[in-house]
Amino acid sequence: MLGKSHRLMAASGAVLLGASPIQAAVAALGATLPDRVEVVGLPHRGISHWPWPWALAVWSIQTQHSQWSTLLAWWLAGALLHIGADLFTLGGIPLILPNWRIRLGVLRTGGFGEYLVVALFVIAALMQVFHLHVVPVGKP
């Protein structure tokens, strides 16, 4: 996925998980971390996209129960949401082992499918923010 897609997905995912607007913004800022840490020479979608260290970091920081630790946890959660989104791309992510990729989808980076999925997540987040609910046809 493209960087802008990762930021929108992270912000939308955070909102859907109950984040405040500032927490969602912080998650969006952290959404490109897995790609940014690769500048030290790591292969793309290698160990930097292995979700378990990120999940452990989010959990351990969140347990500190301070305002700053909560924001830091959302920043790192943005990275975790990035990794979750990449699971549904052709490249996949190393879900179980750090050197063995798994993919659950067929989204191409920059393709129509990516934009459609991002748009649906943004719409779902906006519906939650504005307390809009879908009423099934035939029910009041």
PDB file of C-alpha atoms in Angstrom:
ATOM      1  CA  MET A   1       0.000   0.000   0.000  1.00  0.00           C
ATOM      2  CA  LEU A   2       1.010   3.577  -0.533  1.00  0.00           C
ATOM      3  CA  GLY A   3       2.016   5.793   2.402  1.00  0.00           C
ATOM      4  CA  LYS A   4      -1.128   7.915   2.147  1.00  0.00           C
ATOM      5  CA  SER A   5      -3.251   4.758   2.161  1.00  0.00           C
ATOM      6  CA  HIS A   6      -1.460   3.497   5.271  1.00  0.00           C
ATOM      7  CA  ARG A   7      -2.068   6.803   7.054  1.00  0.00           C
ATOM      8  CA  LEU A   8      -5.780   6.836   6.158  1.00  0.00           C
ATOM      9  CA  MET A   9      -6.185   3.164   7.110  1.00  0.00           C
ATOM     10  CA  ALA A  10      -4.421   3.705  10.452  1.00  0.00           C
ATOM     11  CA  ALA A  11      -6.493   6.762  11.325  1.00  0.00           C
ATOM     12  CA  SER A  12      -9.716   5.025  10.276  1.00  0.00           C
ATOM     13  CA  GLY A  13      -8.781   1.828  12.083  1.00  0.00           C
ATOM     14  CA  ALA A  14      -7.985   3.779  15.235  1.00  0.00           C
ATOM     15  CA  VAL A  15     -11.359   5.539  15.095  1.00  0.00           C
ATOM     16  CA  LEU A  16     -13.108   2.198  14.605  1.00  0.00           C
ATOM     17  CA  LEU A  17     -11.221   0.888  17.661  1.00  0.00           C
ATOM     18  CA  GLY A  18     -12.479   3.803  19.758  1.00  0.00           C
ATOM     19  CA  ALA A  19      -9.576   6.248  19.568  1.00  0.00           C
ATOM     20  CA  SER A  20     -10.044   9.956  20.148  1.00  0.00           C
ATOM     21  CA  PRO A  21      -9.313  12.335  17.248  1.00  0.00           C
ATOM     22  CA  ILE A  22      -5.815  13.100  18.602  1.00  0.00           C
ATOM     23  CA  GLN A  23      -5.117   9.395  19.100  1.00  0.00           C
ATOM     24  CA  ALA A  24      -6.252   8.673  15.543  1.00  0.00           C
ATOM     25  CA  ALA A  25      -3.936  11.410  14.266  1.00  0.00           C
ATOM     26  CA  VAL A  26      -1.038   9.931  16.232  1.00  0.00           C
ATOM     27  CA  ALA A  27      -1.817   6.479  14.790  1.00  0.00           C
ATOM     28  CA  ALA A  28      -1.726   8.012  11.300  1.00  0.00           C
ATOM     29  CA  LEU A  29       1.711   9.454  12.077  1.00  0.00           C
ATOM     30  CA  GLY A  30       2.963   6.019  13.116  1.00  0.00           C
ATOM     31  CA  ALA A  31       1.480   4.294  10.092  1.00  0.00           C
ATOM     32  CA  THR A  32       4.649   4.476   8.025  1.00  0.00           C
ATOM     33  CA  LEU A  33       7.036   3.274  10.751  1.00  0.00           C
ATOM     34  CA  PRO A  34       7.502  -0.268   9.384  1.00  0.00           C
ATOM     35  CA  ASP A  35       8.731   1.142   6.070  1.00  0.00           C
ATOM     36  CA  ARG A  36      10.805   3.898   7.680  1.00  0.00           C
ATOM     37  CA  VAL A  37      12.832   1.538   9.871  1.00  0.00           C
ATOM     38  CA  GLU A  38      13.964  -0.247   6.713  1.00  0.00           C
ATOM     39  CA  VAL A  39      16.339   2.635   5.912  1.00  0.00           C
ATOM     40  CA  VAL A  40      18.958   0.894   8.049  1.00  0.00           C
ATOM     41  CA  GLY A  41      19.232  -1.795   5.365  1.00  0.00           C
ATOM     42  CA  LEU A  42      16.440  -4.178   6.289  1.00  0.00           C
ATOM     43  CA  PRO A  43      14.674  -5.923   3.391  1.00  0.00           C
ATOM     44  CA  HIS A  44      11.220  -4.600   2.533  1.00  0.00           C
ATOM     45  CA  ARG A  45       8.447  -6.430   4.392  1.00  0.00           C
ATOM     46  CA  GLY A  46      10.906  -8.501   6.333  1.00  0.00           C
ATOM     47  CA  ILE A  47      11.433  -8.307  10.085  1.00  0.00           C
ATOM     48  CA  SER A  48      10.122  -4.719  10.090  1.00  0.00           C
ATOM     49  CA  HIS A  49       6.693  -6.065   9.123  1.00  0.00           C
ATOM     50  CA  TRP A  50       6.607  -8.932  11.614  1.00  0.00           C
ATOM     51  CA  PRO A  51       3.597  -7.950  13.794  1.00  0.00           C
ATOM     52  CA  TRP A  52       4.516  -9.595  17.100  1.00  0.00           C
ATOM     53  CA  PRO A  53       7.263  -7.192  18.280  1.00  0.00           C
ATOM     54  CA  TRP A  54       4.992  -4.250  17.404  1.00  0.00           C
ATOM     55  CA  ALA A  55       2.057  -5.825  19.269  1.00  0.00           C
ATOM     56  CA  LEU A  56       4.255  -6.478  22.308  1.00  0.00           C
ATOM     57  CA  ALA A  57       5.468  -2.864  22.249  1.00  0.00           C
ATOM     58  CA  VAL A  58       1.895  -1.514  22.031  1.00  0.00           C
ATOM     59  CA  TRP A  59       0.748  -3.739  24.874  1.00  0.00           C
ATOM     60  CA  SER A  60       3.709  -3.029  27.171  1.00  0.00           C
ATOM     61  CA  ILE A  61       3.540   0.737  26.665  1.00  0.00           C
ATOM     62  CA  GLN A  62      -0.245   0.858  27.031  1.00  0.00           C
ATOM     63  CA  THR A  63       0.024  -0.828  30.442  1.00  0.00           C
ATOM     64  CA  GLN A  64       1.834   2.252  31.780  1.00  0.00           C
ATOM     65  CA  HIS A  65      -1.509   4.122  31.995  1.00  0.00           C
ATOM     66  CA  SER A  66      -0.254   7.643  31.422  1.00  0.00           C
ATOM     67  CA  GLN A  67      -1.330  10.192  28.838  1.00  0.00           C
ATOM     68  CA  TRP A  68       2.030  10.012  27.055  1.00  0.00           C
ATOM     69  CA  SER A  69       2.190   6.234  27.090  1.00  0.00           C
ATOM     70  CA  THR A  70      -1.289   6.094  25.569  1.00  0.00           C
ATOM     71  CA  LEU A  71      -0.229   8.398  22.730  1.00  0.00           C
ATOM     72  CA  LEU A  72       2.980   6.423  22.197  1.00  0.00           C
ATOM     73  CA  ALA A  73       0.956   3.199  22.143  1.00  0.00           C
ATOM     74  CA  TRP A  74      -1.353   4.648  19.457  1.00  0.00           C
ATOM     75  CA  TRP A  75       1.718   5.752  17.463  1.00  0.00           C
ATOM     76  CA  LEU A  76       3.010   2.182  17.512  1.00  0.00           C
ATOM     77  CA  ALA A  77      -0.501   0.844  16.879  1.00  0.00           C
ATOM     78  CA  GLY A  78      -0.405   2.847  13.644  1.00  0.00           C
ATOM     79  CA  ALA A  79       2.550   0.671  12.619  1.00  0.00           C
ATOM     80  CA  LEU A  80       0.588  -2.436  13.551  1.00  0.00           C
ATOM     81  CA  LEU A  81      -2.374  -1.240  11.471  1.00  0.00           C
ATOM     82  CA  HIS A  82       0.065  -0.705   8.564  1.00  0.00           C
ATOM     83  CA  ILE A  83       1.202  -4.309   8.876  1.00  0.00           C
ATOM     84  CA  GLY A  84      -2.396  -5.513   9.044  1.00  0.00           C
ATOM     85  CA  ALA A  85      -3.214  -3.660   5.833  1.00  0.00           C
ATOM     86  CA  ASP A  86      -0.155  -5.139   4.087  1.00  0.00           C
ATOM     87  CA  LEU A  87      -1.395  -8.627   4.946  1.00  0.00           C
ATOM     88  CA  PHE A  88      -4.057  -8.121   2.267  1.00  0.00           C
ATOM     89  CA  THR A  89      -1.619  -7.126  -0.495  1.00  0.00           C
ATOM     90  CA  LEU A  90       0.127  -9.366  -3.013  1.00  0.00           C
ATOM     91  CA  GLY A  91       3.400  -9.009  -1.092  1.00  0.00           C
ATOM     92  CA  GLY A  92       1.946 -10.183   2.216  1.00  0.00           C
ATOM     93  CA  ILE A  93       3.758 -10.031   5.559  1.00  0.00           C
ATOM     94  CA  PRO A  94       5.793 -12.394   7.743  1.00  0.00           C
ATOM     95  CA  LEU A  95       2.870 -13.321  10.002  1.00  0.00           C
ATOM     96  CA  ILE A  96       4.177 -16.402  11.799  1.00  0.00           C
ATOM     97  CA  LEU A  97       7.940 -16.398  11.231  1.00  0.00           C
ATOM     98  CA  PRO A  98       9.982 -13.266  10.458  1.00  0.00           C
ATOM     99  CA  ASN A  99      11.253 -14.674   7.144  1.00  0.00           C
ATOM    100  CA  TRP A 100       8.113 -16.416   5.788  1.00  0.00           C
ATOM    101  CA  ARG A 101       5.435 -14.240   4.195  1.00  0.00           C
ATOM    102  CA  ILE A 102       1.726 -14.946   4.203  1.00  0.00           C
ATOM    103  CA  ARG A 103      -0.898 -13.031   2.253  1.00  0.00           C
ATOM    104  CA  LEU A 104      -4.654 -13.058   2.585  1.00  0.00           C
ATOM    105  CA  GLY A 105      -5.557 -10.894  -0.352  1.00  0.00           C
ATOM    106  CA  VAL A 106      -4.755  -9.686  -3.792  1.00  0.00           C
ATOM    107  CA  LEU A 107      -4.571  -5.903  -3.439  1.00  0.00           C
ATOM    108  CA  ARG A 108      -2.011  -4.286  -5.705  1.00  0.00           C
ATOM    109  CA  THR A 109      -0.153  -1.245  -4.405  1.00  0.00           C
ATOM    110  CA  GLY A 110      -1.696   1.835  -5.995  1.00  0.00           C
ATOM    111  CA  GLY A 111      -4.430  -0.222  -7.656  1.00  0.00           C
ATOM    112  CA  PHE A 112      -8.185   0.237  -7.682  1.00  0.00           C
ATOM    113  CA  GLY A 113      -8.667  -2.383  -4.959  1.00  0.00           C
ATOM    114  CA  GLU A 114      -6.395  -0.488  -2.578  1.00  0.00           C
ATOM    115  CA  TYR A 115      -8.316   2.739  -3.085  1.00  0.00           C
ATOM    116  CA  LEU A 116     -11.651   0.955  -2.692  1.00  0.00           C
ATOM    117  CA  VAL A 117     -10.655  -0.689   0.600  1.00  0.00           C
ATOM    118  CA  VAL A 118      -9.253   2.577   1.959  1.00  0.00           C
ATOM    119  CA  ALA A 119     -12.413   4.447   0.932  1.00  0.00           C
ATOM    120  CA  LEU A 120     -14.596   1.865   2.676  1.00  0.00           C
ATOM    121  CA  PHE A 121     -12.554   2.147   5.885  1.00  0.00           C
ATOM    122  CA  VAL A 122     -12.712   5.951   5.798  1.00  0.00           C
ATOM    123  CA  ILE A 123     -16.479   5.846   5.225  1.00  0.00           C
ATOM    124  CA  ALA A 124     -16.933   3.381   8.107  1.00  0.00           C
ATOM    125  CA  ALA A 125     -14.856   5.613  10.413  1.00  0.00           C
ATOM    126  CA  LEU A 126     -16.822   8.714   9.393  1.00  0.00           C
ATOM    127  CA  MET A 127     -20.069   6.859  10.018  1.00  0.00           C
ATOM    128  CA  GLN A 128     -18.858   6.029  13.514  1.00  0.00           C
ATOM    129  CA  VAL A 129     -17.712   9.591  14.196  1.00  0.00           C
ATOM    130  CA  PHE A 130     -21.069  11.012  13.106  1.00  0.00           C
ATOM    131  CA  HIS A 131     -23.043   8.177  14.745  1.00  0.00           C
ATOM    132  CA  LEU A 132     -24.598   7.086  11.476  1.00  0.00           C
ATOM    133  CA  HIS A 133     -25.977   3.560  11.342  1.00  0.00           C
ATOM    134  CA  VAL A 134     -27.088   1.479   8.424  1.00  0.00           C
ATOM    135  CA  VAL A 135     -30.691   0.368   8.847  1.00  0.00           C
ATOM    136  CA  PRO A 136     -31.578  -2.849   7.014  1.00  0.00           C
ATOM    137  CA  VAL A 137     -34.283  -2.524   4.368  1.00  0.00           C
ATOM    138  CA  GLY A 138     -37.743  -3.153   5.776  1.00  0.00           C
ATOM    139  CA  LYS A 139     -36.827  -2.325   9.391  1.00  0.00           C
ATOM    140  CA  PRO A 140     -37.567   1.009  11.073  1.00  0.00           C
TER     141      PRO A 140
END
